[in-house]
mmCIF file of C-alpha atoms (C1' of nucleotides) in Angstrom:
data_model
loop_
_atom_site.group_PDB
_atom_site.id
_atom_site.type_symbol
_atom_site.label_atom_id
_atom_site.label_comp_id
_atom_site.label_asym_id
_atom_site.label_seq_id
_atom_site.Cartn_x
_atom_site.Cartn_y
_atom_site.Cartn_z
ATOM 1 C CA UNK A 11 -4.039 10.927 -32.882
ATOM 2 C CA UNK A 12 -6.522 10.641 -29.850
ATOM 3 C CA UNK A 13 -3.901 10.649 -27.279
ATOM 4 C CA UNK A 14 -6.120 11.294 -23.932
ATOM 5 C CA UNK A 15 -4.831 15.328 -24.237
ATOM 6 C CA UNK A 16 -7.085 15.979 -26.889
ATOM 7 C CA UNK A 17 -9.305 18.788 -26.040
ATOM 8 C CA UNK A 18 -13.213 18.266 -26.726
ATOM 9 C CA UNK A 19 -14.430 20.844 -29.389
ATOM 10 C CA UNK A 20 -15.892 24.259 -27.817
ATOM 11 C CA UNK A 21 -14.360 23.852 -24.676
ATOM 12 C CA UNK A 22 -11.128 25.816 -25.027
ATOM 13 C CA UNK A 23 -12.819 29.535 -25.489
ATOM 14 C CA UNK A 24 -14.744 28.705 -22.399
ATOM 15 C CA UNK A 25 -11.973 26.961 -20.072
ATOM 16 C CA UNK A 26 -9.908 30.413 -21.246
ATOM 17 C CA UNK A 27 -13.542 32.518 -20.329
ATOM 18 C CA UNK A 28 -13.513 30.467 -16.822
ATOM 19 C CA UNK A 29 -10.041 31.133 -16.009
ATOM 20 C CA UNK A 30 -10.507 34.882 -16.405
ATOM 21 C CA UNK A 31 -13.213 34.503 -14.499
ATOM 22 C CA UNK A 32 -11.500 33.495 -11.241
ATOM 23 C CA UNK A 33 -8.376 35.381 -12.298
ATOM 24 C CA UNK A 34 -8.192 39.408 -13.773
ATOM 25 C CA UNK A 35 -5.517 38.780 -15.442
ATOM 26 C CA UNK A 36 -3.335 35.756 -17.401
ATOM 27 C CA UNK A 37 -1.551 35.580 -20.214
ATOM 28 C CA UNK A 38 -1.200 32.659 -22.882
ATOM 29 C CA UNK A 39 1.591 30.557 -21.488
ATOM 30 C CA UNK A 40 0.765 30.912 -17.775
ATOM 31 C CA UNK A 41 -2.784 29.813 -19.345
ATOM 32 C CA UNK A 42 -1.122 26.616 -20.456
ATOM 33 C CA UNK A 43 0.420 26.677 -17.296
ATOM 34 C CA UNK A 44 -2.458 26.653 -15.277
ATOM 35 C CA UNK A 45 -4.851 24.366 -17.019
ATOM 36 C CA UNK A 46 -1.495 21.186 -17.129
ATOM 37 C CA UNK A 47 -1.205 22.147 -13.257
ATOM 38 C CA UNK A 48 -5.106 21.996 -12.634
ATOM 39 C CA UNK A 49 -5.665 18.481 -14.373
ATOM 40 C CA UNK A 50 -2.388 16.762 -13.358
ATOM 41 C CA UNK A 51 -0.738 17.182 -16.664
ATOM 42 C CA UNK A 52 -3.731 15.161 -18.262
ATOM 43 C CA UNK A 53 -5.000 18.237 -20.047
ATOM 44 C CA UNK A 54 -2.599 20.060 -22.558
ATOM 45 C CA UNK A 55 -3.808 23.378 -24.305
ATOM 46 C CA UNK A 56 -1.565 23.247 -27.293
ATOM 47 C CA UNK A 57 -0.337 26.947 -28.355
ATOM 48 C CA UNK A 58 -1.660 26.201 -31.979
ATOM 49 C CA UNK A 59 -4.723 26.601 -30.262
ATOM 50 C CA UNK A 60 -4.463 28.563 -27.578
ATOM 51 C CA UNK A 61 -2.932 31.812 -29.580
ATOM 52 C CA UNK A 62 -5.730 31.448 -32.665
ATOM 53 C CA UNK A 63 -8.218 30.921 -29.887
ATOM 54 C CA UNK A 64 -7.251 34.020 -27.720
ATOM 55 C CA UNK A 65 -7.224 36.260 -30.694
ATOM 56 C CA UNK A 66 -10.953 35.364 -31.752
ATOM 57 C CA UNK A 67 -11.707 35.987 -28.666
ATOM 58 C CA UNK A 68 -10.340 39.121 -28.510
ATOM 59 C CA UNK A 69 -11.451 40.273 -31.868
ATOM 60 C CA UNK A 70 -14.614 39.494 -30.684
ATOM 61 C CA UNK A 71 -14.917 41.707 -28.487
ATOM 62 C CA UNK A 72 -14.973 39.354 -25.160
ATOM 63 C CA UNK A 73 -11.014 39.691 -23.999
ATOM 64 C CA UNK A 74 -8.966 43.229 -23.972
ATOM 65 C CA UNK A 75 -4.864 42.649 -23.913
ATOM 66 C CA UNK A 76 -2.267 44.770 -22.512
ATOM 67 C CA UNK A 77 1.244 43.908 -23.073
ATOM 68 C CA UNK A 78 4.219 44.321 -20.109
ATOM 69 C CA UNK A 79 7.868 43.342 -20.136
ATOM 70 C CA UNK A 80 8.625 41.122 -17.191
ATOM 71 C CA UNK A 81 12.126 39.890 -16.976
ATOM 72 C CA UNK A 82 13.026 40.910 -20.263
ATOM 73 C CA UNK A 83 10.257 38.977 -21.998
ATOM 74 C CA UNK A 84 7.206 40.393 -23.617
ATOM 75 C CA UNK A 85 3.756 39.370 -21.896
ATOM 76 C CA UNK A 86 0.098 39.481 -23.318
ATOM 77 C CA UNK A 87 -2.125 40.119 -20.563
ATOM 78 C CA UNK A 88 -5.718 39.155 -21.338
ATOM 79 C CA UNK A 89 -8.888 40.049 -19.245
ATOM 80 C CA UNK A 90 -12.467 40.061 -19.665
ATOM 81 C CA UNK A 91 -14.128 42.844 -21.109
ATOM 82 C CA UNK A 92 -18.002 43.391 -19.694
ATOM 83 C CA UNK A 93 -19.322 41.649 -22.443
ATOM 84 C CA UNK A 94 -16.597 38.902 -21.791
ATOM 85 C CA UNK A 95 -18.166 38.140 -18.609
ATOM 86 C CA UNK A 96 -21.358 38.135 -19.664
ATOM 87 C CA UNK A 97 -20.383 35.307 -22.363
ATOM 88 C CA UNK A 98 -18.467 33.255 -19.883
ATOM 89 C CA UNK A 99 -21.300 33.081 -17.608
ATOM 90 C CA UNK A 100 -23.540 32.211 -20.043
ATOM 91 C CA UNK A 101 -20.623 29.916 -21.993
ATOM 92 C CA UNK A 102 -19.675 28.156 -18.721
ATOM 93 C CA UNK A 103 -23.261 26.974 -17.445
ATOM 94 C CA UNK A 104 -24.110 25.931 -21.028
ATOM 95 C CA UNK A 105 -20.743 23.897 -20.788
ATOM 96 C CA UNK A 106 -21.692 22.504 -17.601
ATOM 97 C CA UNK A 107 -25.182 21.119 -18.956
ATOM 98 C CA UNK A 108 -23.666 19.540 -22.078
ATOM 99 C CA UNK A 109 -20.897 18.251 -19.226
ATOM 100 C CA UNK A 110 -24.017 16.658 -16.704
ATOM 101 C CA UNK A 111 -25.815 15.195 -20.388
ATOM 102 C CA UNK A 112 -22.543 13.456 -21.124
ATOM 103 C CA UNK A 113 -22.168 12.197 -17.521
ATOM 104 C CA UNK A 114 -25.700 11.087 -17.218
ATOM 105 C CA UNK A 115 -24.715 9.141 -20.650
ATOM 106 C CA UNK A 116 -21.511 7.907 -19.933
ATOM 107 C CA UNK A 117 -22.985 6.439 -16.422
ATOM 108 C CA UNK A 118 -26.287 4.655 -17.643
ATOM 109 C CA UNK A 119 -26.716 1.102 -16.223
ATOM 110 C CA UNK A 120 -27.803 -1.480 -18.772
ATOM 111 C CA UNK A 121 -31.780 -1.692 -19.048
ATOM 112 C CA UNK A 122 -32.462 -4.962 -18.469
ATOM 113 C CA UNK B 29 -24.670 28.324 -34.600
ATOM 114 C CA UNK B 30 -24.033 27.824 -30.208
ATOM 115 C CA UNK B 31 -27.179 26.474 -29.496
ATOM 116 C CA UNK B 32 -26.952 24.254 -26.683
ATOM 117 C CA UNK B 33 -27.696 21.459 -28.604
ATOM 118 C CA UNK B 34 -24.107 21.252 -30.288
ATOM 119 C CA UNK B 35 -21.902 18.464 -29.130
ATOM 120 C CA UNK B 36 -18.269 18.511 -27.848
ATOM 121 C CA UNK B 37 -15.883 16.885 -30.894
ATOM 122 C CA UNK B 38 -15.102 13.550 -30.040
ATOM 123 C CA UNK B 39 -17.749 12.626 -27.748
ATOM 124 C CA UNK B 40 -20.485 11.041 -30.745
ATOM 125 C CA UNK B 41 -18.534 8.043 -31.210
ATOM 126 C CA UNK B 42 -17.897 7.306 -27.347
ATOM 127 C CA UNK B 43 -21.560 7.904 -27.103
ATOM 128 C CA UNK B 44 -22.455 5.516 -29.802
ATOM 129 C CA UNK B 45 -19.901 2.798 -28.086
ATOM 130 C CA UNK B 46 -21.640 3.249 -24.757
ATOM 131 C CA UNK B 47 -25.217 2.728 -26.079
ATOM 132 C CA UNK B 48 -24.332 -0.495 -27.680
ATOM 133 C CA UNK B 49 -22.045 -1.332 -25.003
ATOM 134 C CA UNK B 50 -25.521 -1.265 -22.632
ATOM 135 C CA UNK B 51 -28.024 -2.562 -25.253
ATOM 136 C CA UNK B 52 -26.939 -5.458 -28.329
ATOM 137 C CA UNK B 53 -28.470 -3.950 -31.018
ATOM 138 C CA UNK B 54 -29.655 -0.680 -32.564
ATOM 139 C CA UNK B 55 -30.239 1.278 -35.170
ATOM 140 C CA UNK B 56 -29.678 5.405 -36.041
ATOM 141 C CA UNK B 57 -32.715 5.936 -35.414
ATOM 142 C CA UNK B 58 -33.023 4.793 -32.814
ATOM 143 C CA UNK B 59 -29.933 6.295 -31.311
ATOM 144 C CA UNK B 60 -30.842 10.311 -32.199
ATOM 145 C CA UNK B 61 -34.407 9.623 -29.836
ATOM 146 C CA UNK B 62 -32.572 7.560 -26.876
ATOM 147 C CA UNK B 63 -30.132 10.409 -26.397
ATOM 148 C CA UNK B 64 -32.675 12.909 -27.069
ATOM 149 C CA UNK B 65 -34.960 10.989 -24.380
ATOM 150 C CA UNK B 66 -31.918 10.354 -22.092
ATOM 151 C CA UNK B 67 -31.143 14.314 -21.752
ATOM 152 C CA UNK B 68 -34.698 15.285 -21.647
ATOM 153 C CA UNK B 69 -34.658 16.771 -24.982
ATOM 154 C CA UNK B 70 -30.998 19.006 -23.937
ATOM 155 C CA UNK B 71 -29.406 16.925 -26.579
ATOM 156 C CA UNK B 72 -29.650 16.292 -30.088
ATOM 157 C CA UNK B 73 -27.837 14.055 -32.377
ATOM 158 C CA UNK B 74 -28.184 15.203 -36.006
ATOM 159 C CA UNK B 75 -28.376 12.750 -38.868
ATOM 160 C CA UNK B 76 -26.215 14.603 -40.517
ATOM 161 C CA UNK B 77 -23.391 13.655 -37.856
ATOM 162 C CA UNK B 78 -24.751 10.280 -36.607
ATOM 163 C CA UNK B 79 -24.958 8.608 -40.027
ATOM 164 C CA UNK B 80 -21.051 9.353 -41.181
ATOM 165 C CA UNK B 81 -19.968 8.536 -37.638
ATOM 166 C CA UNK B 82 -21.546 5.204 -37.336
ATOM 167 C CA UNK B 83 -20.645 4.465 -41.030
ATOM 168 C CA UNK B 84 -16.937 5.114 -39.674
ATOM 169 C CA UNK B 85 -16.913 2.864 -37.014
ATOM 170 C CA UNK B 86 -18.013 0.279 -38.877
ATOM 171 C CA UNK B 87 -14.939 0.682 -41.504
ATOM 172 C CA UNK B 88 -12.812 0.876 -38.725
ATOM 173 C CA UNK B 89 -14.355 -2.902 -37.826
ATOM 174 C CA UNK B 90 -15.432 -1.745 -34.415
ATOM 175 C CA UNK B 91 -19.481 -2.493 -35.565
ATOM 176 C CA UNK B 92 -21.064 -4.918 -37.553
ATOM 177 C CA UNK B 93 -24.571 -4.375 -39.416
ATOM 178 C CA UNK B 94 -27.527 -6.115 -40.120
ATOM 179 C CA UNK B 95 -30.681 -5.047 -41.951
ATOM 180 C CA UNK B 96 -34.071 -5.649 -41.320
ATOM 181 C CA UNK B 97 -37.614 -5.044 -42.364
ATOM 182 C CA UNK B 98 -39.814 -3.711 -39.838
ATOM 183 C CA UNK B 99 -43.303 -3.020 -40.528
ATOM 184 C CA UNK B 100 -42.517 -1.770 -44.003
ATOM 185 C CA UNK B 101 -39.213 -0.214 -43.674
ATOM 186 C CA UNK B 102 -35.641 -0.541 -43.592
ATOM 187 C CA UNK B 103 -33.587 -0.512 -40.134
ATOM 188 C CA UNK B 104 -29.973 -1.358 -40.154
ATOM 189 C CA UNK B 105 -28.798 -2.030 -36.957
ATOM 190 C CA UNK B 106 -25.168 -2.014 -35.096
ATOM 191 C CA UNK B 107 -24.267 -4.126 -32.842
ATOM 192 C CA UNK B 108 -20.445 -3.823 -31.474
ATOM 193 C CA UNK B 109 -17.511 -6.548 -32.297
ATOM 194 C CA UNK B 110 -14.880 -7.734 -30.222
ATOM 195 C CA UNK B 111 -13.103 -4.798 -31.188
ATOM 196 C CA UNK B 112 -15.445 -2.682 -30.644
ATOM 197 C CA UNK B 113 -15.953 -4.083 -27.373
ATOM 198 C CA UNK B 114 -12.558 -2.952 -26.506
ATOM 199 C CA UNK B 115 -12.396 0.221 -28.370
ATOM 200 C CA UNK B 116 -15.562 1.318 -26.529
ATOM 201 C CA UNK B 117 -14.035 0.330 -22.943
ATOM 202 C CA UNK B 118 -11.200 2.411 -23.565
ATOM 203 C CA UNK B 119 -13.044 5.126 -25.117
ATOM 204 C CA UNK B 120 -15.393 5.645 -22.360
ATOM 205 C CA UNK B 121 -12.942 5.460 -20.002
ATOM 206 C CA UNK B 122 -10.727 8.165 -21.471
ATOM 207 C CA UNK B 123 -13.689 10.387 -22.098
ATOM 208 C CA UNK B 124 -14.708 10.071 -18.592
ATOM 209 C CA UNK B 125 -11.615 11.092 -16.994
ATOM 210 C CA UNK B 126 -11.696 14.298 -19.927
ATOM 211 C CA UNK B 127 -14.959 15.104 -18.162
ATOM 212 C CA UNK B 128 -13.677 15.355 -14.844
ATOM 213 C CA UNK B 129 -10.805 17.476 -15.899
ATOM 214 C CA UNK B 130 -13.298 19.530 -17.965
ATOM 215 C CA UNK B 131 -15.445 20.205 -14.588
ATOM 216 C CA UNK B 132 -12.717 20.451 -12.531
ATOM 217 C CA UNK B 133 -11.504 23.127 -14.249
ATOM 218 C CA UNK B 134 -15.490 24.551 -14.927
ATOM 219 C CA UNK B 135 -15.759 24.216 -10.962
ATOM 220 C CA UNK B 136 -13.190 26.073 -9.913
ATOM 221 C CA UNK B 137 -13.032 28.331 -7.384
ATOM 222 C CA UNK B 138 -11.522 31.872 -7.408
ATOM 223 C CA UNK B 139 -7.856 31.328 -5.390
ATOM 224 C CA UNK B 140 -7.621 34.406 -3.208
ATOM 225 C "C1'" DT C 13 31.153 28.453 -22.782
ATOM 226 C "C1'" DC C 14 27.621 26.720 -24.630
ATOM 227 C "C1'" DA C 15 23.886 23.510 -24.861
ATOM 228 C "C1'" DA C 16 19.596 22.550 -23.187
ATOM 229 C "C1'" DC C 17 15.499 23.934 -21.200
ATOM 230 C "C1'" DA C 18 11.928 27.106 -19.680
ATOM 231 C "C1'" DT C 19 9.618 31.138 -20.839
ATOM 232 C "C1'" DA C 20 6.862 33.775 -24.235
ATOM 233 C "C1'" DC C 21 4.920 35.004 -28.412
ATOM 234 C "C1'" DC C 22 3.235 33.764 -33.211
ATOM 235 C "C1'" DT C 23 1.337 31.491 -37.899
ATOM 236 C "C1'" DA C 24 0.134 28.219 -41.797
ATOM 237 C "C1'" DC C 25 -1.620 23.996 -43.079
ATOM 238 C "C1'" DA C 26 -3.881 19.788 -42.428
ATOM 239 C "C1'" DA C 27 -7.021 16.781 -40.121
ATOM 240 C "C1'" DG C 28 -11.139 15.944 -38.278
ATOM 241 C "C1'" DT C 29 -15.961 16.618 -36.603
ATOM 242 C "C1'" DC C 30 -20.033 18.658 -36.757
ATOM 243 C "C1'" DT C 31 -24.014 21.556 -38.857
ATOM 244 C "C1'" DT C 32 -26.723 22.786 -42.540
ATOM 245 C "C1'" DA C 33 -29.357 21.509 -46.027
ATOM 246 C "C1'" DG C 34 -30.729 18.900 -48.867
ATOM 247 C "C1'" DG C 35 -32.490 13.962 -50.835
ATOM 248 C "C1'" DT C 36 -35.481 9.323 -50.834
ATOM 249 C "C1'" DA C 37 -39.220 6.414 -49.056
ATOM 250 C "C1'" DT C 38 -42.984 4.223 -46.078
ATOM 251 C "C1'" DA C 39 -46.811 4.403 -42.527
ATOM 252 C "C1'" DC C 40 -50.358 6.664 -40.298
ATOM 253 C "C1'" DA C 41 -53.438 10.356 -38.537
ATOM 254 C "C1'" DG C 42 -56.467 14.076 -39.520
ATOM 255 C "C1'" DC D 26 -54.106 14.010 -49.322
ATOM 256 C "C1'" DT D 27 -51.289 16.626 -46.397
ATOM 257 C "C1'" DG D 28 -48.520 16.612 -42.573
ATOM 258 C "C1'" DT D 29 -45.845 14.133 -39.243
ATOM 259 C "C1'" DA D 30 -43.147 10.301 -37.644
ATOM 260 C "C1'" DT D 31 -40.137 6.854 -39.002
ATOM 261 C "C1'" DA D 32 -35.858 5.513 -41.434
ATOM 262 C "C1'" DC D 33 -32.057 5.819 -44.314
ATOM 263 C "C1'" DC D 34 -28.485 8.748 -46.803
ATOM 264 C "C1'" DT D 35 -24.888 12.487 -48.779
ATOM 265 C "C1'" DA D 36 -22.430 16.896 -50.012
ATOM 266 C "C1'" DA D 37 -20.555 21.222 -48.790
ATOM 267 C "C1'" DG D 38 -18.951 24.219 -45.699
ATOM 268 C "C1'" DA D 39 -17.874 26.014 -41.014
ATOM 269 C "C1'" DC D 40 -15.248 25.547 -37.260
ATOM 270 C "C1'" DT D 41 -11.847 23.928 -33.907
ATOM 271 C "C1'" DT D 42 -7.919 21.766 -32.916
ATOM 272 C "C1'" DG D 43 -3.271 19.537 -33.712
ATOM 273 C "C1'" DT D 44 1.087 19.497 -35.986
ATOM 274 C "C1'" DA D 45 4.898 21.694 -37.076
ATOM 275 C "C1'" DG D 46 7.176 25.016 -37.740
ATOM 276 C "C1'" DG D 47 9.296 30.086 -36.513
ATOM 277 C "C1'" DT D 48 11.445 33.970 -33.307
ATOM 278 C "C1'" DA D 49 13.603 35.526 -29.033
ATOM 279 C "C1'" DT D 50 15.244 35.969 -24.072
ATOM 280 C "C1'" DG D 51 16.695 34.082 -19.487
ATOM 281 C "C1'" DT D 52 18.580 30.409 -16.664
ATOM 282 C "C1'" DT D 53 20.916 26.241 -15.427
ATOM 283 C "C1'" DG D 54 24.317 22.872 -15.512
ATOM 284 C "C1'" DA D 55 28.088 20.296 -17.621
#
DNA sequence: TCAACATACCTACAAGTCTTAGGTATACAG
DNA sequence: CTGTATACCTAAGACTTGTAGGTATGTTGA
């Protein structure tokens, strides 16, 4: 099971917050897209994930969708609503604490 | 239920490996106040979580036990096996390069 | 032509980890 | 003698993610 794609709990609803962040507009698969580009294929967001994940996010109130046929196929276009950004900003530094905790763990020297 | 005390899925047991990987023995108690004490308080381990966890990785033969009496109570401590050894190596490893992909992608800047 | 692959969405179920919320017991400080 | 720190533990549930399916269109190459 732990093949090295395994995401780390919590961090897909804010890696989907970030992206919106930097980007108006994505939907799901260029999401997938994006995130396998961005790590070198070392990160996968599986769509069992992604879609449930999207959708909470969504029904919470954080992400509005607007769907648009491009080349015959049917897109979901996800942005940030205002209280969307306010979560990811607040989502994304408490990410990048936990990240720096884990580092600083992950990095201690033995204590001779 | 976000406080920023949560951890990301995955990352107790790497933690656990790393501590004994730097120090021979210890015991749960032990662990929740070094991580506590190592993130300034940022961090918490519950019991709740540790005690299953380390319970696991000793079924899975990666840590071996030992209890002791210290001034009137009852410590069991872990120290890693040969397996454990190399489970934590690897584990560590993979976790790091997950956090590097995880602030890559948290770092990001908007591509105009 | 038609098979395979990429694009694009979705869901149900299972697996797994963590939190919450308890429990027991000893030592020590006020 | 009450509270706090130390020290162990478990059960139940919440939550996230992976697995494994499903549908459908467009493109590429054999």
């Amino acid at each position: 099971m732990n093949s090295n794609q395994q995401l780390l709990k919590g961090s897909l609803s804010v890696i989907i917050l970030k992206l919106l962040e930097e980007q108006e507009r994505m939907y799901g698969y260029e999401i997938t897209q994006k995130v396998k580009a961005l790590t070198a294929g070392q990160m996968a967001i599986t769509e069992g994930a992604l879609y449930p994940a999207l959708h909470k996010l969504e029904a919470e109130g954080l992400l509005t969708t607007e769907t648009q046929v491009v080349e015959g196929r049917a897109r979901k276009y996800y942005s940030l609503t205002k209280d969307g950004h306010t979560e990811a900003v607040s989502r994304i530094s408490e990410l990048g604490i936990m990240l720096e905790n884990l580092q600083r763990l992950l990095t201690l020297k033995p204590a001779i």
